[in-house]
Short mmCIF file of C-alpha atoms in Angstrom, two decimals:
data_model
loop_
_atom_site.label_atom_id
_atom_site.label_comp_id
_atom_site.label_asym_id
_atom_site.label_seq_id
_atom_site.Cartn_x
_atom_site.Cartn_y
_atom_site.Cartn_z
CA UNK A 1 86.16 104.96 121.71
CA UNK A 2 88.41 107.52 120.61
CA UNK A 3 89.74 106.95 116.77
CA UNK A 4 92.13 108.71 114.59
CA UNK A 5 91.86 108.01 111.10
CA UNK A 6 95.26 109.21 109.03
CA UNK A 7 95.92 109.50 105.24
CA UNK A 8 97.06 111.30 102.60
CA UNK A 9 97.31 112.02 99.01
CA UNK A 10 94.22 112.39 96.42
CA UNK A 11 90.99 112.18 96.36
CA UNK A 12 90.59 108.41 95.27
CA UNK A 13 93.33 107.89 98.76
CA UNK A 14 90.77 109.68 101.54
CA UNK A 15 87.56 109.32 100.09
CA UNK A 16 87.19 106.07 101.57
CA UNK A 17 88.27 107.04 104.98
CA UNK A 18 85.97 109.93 104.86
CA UNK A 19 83.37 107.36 104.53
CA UNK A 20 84.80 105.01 107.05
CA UNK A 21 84.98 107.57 109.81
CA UNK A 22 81.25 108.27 109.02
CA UNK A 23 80.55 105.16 109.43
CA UNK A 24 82.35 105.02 112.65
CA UNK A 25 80.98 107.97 114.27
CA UNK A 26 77.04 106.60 113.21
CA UNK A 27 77.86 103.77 115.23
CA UNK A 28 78.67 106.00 117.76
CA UNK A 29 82.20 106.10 118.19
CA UNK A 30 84.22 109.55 118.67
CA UNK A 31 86.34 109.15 115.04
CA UNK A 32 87.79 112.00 113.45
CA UNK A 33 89.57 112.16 110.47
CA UNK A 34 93.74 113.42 109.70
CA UNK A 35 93.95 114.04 106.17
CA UNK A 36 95.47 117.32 104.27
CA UNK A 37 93.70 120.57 103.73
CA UNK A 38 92.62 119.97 100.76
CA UNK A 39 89.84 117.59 101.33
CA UNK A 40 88.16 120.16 103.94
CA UNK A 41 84.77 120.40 101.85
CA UNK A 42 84.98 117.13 101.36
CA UNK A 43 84.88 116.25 104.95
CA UNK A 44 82.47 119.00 105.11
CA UNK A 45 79.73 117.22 103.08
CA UNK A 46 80.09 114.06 104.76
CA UNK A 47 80.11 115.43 108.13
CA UNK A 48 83.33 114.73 109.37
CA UNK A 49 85.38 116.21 111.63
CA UNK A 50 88.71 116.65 110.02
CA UNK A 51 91.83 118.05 111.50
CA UNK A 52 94.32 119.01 108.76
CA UNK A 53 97.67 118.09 108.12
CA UNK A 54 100.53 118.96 105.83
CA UNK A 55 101.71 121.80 104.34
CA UNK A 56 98.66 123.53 101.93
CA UNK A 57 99.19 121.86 98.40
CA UNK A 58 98.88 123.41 95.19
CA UNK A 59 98.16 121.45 91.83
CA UNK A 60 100.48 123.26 89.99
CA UNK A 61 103.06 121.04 92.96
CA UNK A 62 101.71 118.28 92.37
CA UNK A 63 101.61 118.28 88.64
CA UNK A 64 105.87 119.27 88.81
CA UNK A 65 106.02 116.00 90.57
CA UNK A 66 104.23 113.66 88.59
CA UNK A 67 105.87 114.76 85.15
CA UNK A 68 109.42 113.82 86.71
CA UNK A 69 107.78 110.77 88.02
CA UNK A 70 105.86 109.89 84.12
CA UNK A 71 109.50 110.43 82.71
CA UNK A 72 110.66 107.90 83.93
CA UNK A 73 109.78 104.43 82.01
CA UNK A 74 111.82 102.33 84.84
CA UNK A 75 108.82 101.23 87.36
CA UNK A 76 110.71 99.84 89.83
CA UNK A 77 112.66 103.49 89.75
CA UNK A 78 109.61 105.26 89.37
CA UNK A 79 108.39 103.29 92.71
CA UNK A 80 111.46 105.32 94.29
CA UNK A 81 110.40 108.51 93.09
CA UNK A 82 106.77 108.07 94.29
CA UNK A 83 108.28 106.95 97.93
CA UNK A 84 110.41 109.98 97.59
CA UNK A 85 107.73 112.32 97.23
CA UNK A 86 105.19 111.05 99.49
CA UNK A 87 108.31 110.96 102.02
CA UNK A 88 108.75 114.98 101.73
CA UNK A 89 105.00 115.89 101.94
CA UNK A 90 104.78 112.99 105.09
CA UNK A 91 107.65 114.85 106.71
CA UNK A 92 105.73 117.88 106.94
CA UNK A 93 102.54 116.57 107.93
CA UNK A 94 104.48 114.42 110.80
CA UNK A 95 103.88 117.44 113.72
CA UNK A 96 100.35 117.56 112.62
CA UNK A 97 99.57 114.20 112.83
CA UNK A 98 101.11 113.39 116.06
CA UNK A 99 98.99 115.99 117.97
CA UNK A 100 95.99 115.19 115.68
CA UNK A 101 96.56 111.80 117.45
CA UNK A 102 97.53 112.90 120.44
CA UNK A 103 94.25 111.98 122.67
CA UNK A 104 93.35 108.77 120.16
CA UNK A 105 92.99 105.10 121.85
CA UNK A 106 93.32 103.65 118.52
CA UNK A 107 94.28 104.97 115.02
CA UNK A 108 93.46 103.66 111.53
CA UNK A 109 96.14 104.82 109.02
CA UNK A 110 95.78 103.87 105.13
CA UNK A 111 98.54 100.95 104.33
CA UNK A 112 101.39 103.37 103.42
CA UNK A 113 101.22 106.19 106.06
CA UNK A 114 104.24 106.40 107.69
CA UNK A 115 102.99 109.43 109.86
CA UNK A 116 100.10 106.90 111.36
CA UNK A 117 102.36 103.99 112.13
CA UNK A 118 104.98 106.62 114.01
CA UNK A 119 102.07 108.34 115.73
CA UNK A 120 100.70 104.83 117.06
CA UNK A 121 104.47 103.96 118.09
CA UNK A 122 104.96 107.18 119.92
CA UNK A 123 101.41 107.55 121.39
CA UNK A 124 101.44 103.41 122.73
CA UNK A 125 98.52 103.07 120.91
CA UNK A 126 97.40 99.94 118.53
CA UNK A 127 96.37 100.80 114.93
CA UNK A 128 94.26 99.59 111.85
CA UNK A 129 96.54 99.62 108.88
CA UNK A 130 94.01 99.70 106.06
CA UNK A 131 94.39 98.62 102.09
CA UNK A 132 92.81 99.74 98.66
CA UNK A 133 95.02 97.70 97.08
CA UNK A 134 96.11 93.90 98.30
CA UNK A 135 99.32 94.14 96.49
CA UNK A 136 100.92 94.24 99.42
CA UNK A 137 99.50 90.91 101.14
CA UNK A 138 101.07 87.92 100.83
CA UNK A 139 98.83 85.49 98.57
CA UNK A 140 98.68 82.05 97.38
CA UNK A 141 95.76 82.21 94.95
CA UNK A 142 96.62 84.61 92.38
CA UNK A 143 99.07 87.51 91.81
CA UNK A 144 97.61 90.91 91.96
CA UNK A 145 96.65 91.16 88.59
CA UNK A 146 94.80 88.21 88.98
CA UNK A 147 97.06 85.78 87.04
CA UNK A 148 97.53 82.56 88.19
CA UNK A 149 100.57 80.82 88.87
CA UNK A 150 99.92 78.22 91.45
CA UNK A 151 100.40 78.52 94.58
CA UNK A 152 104.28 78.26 95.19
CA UNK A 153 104.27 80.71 91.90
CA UNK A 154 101.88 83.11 93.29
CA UNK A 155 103.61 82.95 96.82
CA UNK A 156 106.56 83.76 95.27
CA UNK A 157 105.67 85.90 93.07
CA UNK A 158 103.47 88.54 95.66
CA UNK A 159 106.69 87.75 98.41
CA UNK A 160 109.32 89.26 95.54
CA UNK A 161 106.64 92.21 95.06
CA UNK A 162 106.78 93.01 98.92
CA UNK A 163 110.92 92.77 98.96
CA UNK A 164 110.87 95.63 96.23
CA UNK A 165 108.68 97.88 97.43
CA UNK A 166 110.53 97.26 100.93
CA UNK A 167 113.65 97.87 99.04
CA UNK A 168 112.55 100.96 97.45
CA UNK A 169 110.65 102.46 100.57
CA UNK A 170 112.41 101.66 103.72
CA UNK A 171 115.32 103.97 102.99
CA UNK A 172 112.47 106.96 102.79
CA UNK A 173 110.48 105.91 105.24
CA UNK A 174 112.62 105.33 107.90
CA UNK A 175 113.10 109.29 107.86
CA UNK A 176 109.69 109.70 109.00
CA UNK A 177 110.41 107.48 111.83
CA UNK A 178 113.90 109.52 112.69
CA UNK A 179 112.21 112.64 112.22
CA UNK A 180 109.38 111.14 114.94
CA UNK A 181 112.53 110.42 117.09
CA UNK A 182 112.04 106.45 116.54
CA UNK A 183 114.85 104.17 115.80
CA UNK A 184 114.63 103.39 112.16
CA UNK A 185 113.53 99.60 111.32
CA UNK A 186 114.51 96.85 108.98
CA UNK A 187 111.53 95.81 106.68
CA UNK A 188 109.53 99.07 107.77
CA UNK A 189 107.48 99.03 104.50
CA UNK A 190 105.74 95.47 105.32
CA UNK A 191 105.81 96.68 108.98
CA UNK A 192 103.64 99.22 108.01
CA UNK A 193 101.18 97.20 105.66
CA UNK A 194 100.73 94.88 108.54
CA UNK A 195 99.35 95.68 111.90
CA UNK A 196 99.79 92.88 114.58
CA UNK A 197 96.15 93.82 115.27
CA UNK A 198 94.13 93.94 112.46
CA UNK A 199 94.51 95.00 108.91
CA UNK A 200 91.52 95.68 106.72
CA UNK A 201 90.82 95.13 102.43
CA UNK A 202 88.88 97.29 101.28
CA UNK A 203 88.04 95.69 98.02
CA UNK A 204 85.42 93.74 97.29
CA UNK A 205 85.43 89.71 97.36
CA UNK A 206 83.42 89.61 94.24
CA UNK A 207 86.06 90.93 92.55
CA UNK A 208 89.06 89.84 94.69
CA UNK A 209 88.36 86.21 95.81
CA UNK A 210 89.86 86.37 99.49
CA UNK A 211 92.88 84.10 99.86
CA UNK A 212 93.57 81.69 101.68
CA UNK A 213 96.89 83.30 103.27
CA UNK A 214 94.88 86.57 104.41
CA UNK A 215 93.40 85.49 107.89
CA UNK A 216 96.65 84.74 109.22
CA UNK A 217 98.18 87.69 108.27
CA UNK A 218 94.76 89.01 110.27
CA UNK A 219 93.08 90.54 107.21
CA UNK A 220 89.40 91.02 107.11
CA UNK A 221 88.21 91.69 103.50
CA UNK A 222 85.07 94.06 103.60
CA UNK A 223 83.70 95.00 100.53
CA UNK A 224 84.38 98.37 99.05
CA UNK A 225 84.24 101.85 101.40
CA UNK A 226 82.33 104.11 99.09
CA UNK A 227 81.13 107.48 100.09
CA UNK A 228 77.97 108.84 98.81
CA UNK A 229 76.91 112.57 99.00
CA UNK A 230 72.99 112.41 97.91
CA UNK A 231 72.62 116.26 97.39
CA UNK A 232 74.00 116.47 94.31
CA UNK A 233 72.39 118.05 91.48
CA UNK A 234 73.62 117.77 87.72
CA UNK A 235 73.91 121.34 86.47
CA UNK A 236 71.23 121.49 83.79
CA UNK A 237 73.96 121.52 80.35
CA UNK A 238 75.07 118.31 82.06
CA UNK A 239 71.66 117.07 82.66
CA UNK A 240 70.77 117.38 79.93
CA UNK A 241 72.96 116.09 77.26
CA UNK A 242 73.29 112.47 79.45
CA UNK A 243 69.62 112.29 78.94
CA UNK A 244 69.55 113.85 75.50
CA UNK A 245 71.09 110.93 73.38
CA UNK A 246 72.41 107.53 73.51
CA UNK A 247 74.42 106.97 76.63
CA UNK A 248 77.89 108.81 76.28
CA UNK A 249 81.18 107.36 77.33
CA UNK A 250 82.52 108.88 80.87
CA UNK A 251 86.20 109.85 80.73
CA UNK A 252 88.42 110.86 83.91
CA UNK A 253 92.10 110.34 84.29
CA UNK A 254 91.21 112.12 87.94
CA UNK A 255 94.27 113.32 89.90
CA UNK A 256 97.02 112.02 87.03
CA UNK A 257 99.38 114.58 85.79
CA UNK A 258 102.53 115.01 83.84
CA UNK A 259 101.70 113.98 80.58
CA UNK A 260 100.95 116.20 77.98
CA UNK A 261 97.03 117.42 78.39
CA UNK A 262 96.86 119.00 75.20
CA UNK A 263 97.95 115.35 73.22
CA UNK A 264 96.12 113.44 75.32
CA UNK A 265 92.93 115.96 74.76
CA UNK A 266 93.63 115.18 71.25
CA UNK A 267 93.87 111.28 71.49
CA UNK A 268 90.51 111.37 73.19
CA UNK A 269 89.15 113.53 70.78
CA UNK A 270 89.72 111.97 67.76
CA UNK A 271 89.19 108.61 69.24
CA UNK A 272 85.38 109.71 70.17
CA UNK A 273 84.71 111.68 66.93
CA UNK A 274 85.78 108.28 64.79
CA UNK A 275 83.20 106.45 66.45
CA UNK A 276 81.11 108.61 66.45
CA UNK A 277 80.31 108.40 70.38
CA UNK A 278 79.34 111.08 72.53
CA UNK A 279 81.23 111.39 76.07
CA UNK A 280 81.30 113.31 79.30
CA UNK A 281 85.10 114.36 79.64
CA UNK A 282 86.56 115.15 83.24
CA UNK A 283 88.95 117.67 83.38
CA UNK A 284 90.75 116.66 86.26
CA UNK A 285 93.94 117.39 87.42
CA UNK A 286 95.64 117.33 84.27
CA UNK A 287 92.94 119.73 83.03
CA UNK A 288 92.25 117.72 80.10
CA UNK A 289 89.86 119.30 77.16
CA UNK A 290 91.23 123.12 77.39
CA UNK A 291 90.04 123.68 73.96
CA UNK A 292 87.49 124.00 71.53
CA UNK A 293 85.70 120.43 72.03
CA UNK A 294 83.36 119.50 69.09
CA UNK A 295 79.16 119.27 70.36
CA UNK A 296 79.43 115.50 71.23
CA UNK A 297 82.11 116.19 73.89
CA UNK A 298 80.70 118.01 77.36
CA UNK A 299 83.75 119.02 79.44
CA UNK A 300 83.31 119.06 83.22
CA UNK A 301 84.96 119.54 86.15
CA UNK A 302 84.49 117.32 89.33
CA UNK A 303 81.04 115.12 88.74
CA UNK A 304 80.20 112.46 91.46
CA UNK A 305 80.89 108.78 90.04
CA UNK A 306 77.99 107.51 91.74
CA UNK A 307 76.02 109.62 89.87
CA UNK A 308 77.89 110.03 86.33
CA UNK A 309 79.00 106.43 85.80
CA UNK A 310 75.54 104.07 85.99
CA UNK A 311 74.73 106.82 83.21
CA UNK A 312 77.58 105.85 80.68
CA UNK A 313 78.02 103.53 78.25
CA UNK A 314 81.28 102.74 79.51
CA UNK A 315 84.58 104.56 81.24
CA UNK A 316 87.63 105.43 80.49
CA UNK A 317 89.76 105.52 83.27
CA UNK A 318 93.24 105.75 84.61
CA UNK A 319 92.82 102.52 86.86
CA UNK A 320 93.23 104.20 90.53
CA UNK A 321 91.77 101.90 93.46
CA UNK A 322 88.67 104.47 93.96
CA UNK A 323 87.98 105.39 90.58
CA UNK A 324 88.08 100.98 89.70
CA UNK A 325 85.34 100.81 92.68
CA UNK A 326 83.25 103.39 91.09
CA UNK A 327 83.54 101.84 87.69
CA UNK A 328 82.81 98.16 88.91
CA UNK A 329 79.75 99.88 91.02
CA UNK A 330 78.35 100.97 88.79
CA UNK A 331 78.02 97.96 86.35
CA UNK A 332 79.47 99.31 83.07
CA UNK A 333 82.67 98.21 81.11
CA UNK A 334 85.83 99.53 81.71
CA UNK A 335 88.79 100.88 79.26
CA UNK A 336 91.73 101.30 81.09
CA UNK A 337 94.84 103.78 80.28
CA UNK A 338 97.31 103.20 83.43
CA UNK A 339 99.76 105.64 84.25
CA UNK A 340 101.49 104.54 87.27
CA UNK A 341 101.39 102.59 90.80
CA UNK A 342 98.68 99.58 91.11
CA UNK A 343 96.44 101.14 87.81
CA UNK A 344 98.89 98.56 85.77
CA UNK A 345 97.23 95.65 87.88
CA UNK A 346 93.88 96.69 88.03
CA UNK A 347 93.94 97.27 84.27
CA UNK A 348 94.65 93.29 84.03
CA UNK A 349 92.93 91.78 86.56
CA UNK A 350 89.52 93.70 84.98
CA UNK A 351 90.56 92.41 81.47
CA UNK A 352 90.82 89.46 83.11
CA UNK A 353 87.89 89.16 84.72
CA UNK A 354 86.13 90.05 80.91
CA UNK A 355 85.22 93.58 82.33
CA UNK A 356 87.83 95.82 80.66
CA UNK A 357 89.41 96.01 77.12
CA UNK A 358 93.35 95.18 76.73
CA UNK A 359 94.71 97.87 79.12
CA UNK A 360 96.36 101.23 77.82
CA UNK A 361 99.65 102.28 78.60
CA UNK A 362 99.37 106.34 78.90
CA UNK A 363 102.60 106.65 76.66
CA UNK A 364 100.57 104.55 74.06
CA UNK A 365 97.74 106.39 74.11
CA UNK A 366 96.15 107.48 70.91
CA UNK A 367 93.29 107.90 68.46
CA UNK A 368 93.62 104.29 67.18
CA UNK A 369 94.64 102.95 70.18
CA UNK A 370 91.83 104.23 72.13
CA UNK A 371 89.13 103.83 69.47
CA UNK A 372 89.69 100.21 69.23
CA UNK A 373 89.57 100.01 72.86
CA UNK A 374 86.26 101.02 73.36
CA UNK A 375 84.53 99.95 69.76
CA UNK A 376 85.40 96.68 71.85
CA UNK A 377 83.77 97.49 75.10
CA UNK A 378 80.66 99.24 73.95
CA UNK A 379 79.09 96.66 71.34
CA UNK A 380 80.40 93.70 73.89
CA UNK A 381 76.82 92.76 75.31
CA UNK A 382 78.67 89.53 77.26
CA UNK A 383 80.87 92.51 78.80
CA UNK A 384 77.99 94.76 79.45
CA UNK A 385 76.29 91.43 81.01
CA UNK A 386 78.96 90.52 83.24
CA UNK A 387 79.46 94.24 84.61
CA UNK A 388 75.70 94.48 85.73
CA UNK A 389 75.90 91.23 87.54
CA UNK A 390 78.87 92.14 88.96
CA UNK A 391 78.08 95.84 89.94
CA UNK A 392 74.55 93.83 91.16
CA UNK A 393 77.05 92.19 93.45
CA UNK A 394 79.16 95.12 94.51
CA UNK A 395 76.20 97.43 95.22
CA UNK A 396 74.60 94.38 97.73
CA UNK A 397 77.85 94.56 99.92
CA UNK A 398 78.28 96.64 102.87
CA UNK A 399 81.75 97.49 103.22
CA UNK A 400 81.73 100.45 105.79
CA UNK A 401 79.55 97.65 107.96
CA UNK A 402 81.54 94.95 107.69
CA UNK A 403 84.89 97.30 108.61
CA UNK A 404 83.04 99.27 111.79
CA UNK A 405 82.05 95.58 112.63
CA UNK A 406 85.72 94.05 112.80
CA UNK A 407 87.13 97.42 114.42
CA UNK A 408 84.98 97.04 117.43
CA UNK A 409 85.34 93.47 117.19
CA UNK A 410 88.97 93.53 118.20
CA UNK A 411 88.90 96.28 120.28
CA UNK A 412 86.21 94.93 122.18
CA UNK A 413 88.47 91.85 122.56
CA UNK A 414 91.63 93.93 123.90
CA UNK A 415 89.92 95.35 126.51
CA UNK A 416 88.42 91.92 127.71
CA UNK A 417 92.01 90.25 127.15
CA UNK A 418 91.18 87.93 124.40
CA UNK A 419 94.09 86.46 123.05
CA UNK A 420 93.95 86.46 119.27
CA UNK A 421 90.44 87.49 118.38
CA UNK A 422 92.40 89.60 115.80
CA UNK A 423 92.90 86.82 114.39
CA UNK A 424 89.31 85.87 113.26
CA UNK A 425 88.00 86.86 109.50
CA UNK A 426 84.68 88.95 109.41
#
């Protein structure tokens, strides 16, 4: 079978369709991946053929982008700004992706690409929509942040989520369908999110009980796609101070820019050096730590989370869908500084779920703030408890498997003509 896989964005959006359309092409299927340039080594490493889309992205873009976007305190205006911006970079890509697509018999698009849904339209093809985040599903159980307001509370509440998003994307999204030469559409947002086919969750049910209003939206929860590239070797500085001392705390605000690196460099800092803890800092996007760091601080570029994270005493995160994975992987405590989108959610559900300290918001962030934070986390040993089992859990799953599995499950049952075995939960 012929399969297109489209996304977009950072690394924590298309590292988990890199590892899906591995997973698809060891089962023998002819998948390819349509994702930006920027992920070509990426793809590289894992083996998958990639066919780039977009316009070549710099940083520097990116980080002009996200410090209009952290300027604004309004999140439901924010939300427009983020549509807005996706929508321009989406508009370019849209050529690419419809002749990256062009000889597909089915595509799998993350839950938000506009390009994917368009290409499947135009090509008469069905599609996968696919979800790191089940904000966007209607649910009866609990809101996304795991709170719990009954049933008819968390209906409504998850339904009003899904109008405002609609409200704040359809206006940009439906440009991507013009510029496609589609009519636009009415509700194009939830549209998207919801393939008539099948729609997979990539998060995993240990963490996320699945609800009970899932299968008949025809969503099969799999467990978490995470990719793994075993070759990696620690440079020896690195090496060697994880093993050197107690286990440091791991901090990575990953592809978040906009606010000010060198004051955050200094929250962290001074957080650290008043407990006394030694930590792994990630430069990341933001290029956080561009100074004179005192000798129980390591900066670093890009380090593997399956490889940095079981090492720490606990991390420090922004709250993105793939860097939350990692974390809850890897059985270790979270702390929690959201900046934008879903991180908010995630923060709260882990606090919740007694993995994570009170969450962080970014324009809070400082010494105090932080130190308390993870003082709380690291001498928690019910926390530390209830990560391990969990990341036990997590690591026993088989996400890829379960999503190859309910891919060729439906296909298999539109070419025989079986009427709603899209229907059926893995």
């Amino acid at each position: 079978m012929r399969i297109a896989v489209t996304t977009w964005g950072s690394e924590g959006d298309v590292r988990p369709f890199i590892a899906l359309t591995r997973r698809l092409r060891q089962a023998g299927q002819d998948a390819w991946l349509a994702a930006p340039r920027m992920h070509i080594e990426r793809a590289a490493q894992a083996g998958v053929p990639l066919r780039t889309i977009g316009r070549d992205l710099r940083i520097e873009d990116l980080r002009d982008v996200m410090t209009r976007v952290m300027r604004e305190r309004n999140p439901l205006r924010q939300a427009g700004m983020i549509f807005g911006a996706i929508v321009d970079e989406m508009l370019a890509a849209l050529p690419d992706v419809l002749a990256a697509t062009r000889d597909a018999e089915l595509i799998v698009h993350h839950q938000i690409d506009v390009t994917g849904f368009a290409a499947a339209e135009i090509h008469k093809v069905p599609r996968v929509s696919c979800h790191l985040f089940h904000g966007g599903l209607r649910s009866s159980a609990a809101t996304p942040d795991g709170r719990n307001f009954g049933s008819l509370g968390n209906r409504l509440v998850t339904r009003f989520f899904r109008f405002l998003m609609g409200h704040f994307a359809d206006g940009h999204f439906n440009r991507v369908l013009v510029a496609a030469g589609l009519p636009p559409r009415p509700r194009l947002w939830v549209s998207i999110c919801e393939s008539p086919l099948l729609n997979l969750l990539a998060v995993s049910p240990s963490l996320v009980p699945t609800d009970p209003l899932w299968p008949e939206q025809r969503v099969t929860q799999t467990g978490y796609w995470f990719l793994d590239v075993s070759d990696f070797a620690p440079p020896p500085d690195l090496a060697d101070f994880v093993t050197q001392g107690p286990a440091p705390v791991a901090v990575t605000f990953g592809s978040m820019t906009g606010p000010d690196a060198r004051l955050q460099t200094e929250a962290i800092v001074g957080a650290l050096t008043r407990l006394g803890r030694r930590a792994v800092l990630q430069a990341g996007w933001n290029q956080l730590g561009e100074t004179d760091l005192p000798s129980h601080i390591l900066r670093v570029d890009y380090v593997p989370h399956d490889w940095l994270f079981p090492r720490a005493a606990c991390v420090v995160h922004h709250g993105g869908a793939g860097t939350t994975a990692a974390v809850v992987r890897a059985g270790v405590p979270h702390v929690i500084v959201h900046h934008l989108g879903d991180q908010p959610a995630w923060a709260k559900l882990l606090e919740l779920r007694g993995l994570a300290a009170k969450p962080l918001p970014h324009q809070k962030l400082k010494a105090t703030s932080l130190a308390e934070r993870i003082a709380a986390v690291v001498d928690d040993a019910d926390m530390h408890a209830r990560a391990r089992a969990m990341g036990e859990r997590v690591r026993a799953e088989d996400g890829l498997g379960a999503a190859v599995a309910a891919i060729e499950r439906v296909m298999n049952a539109e070419a025989s003509g079986v009427a709603g075995a899209a229907q059926s939960p893995a």
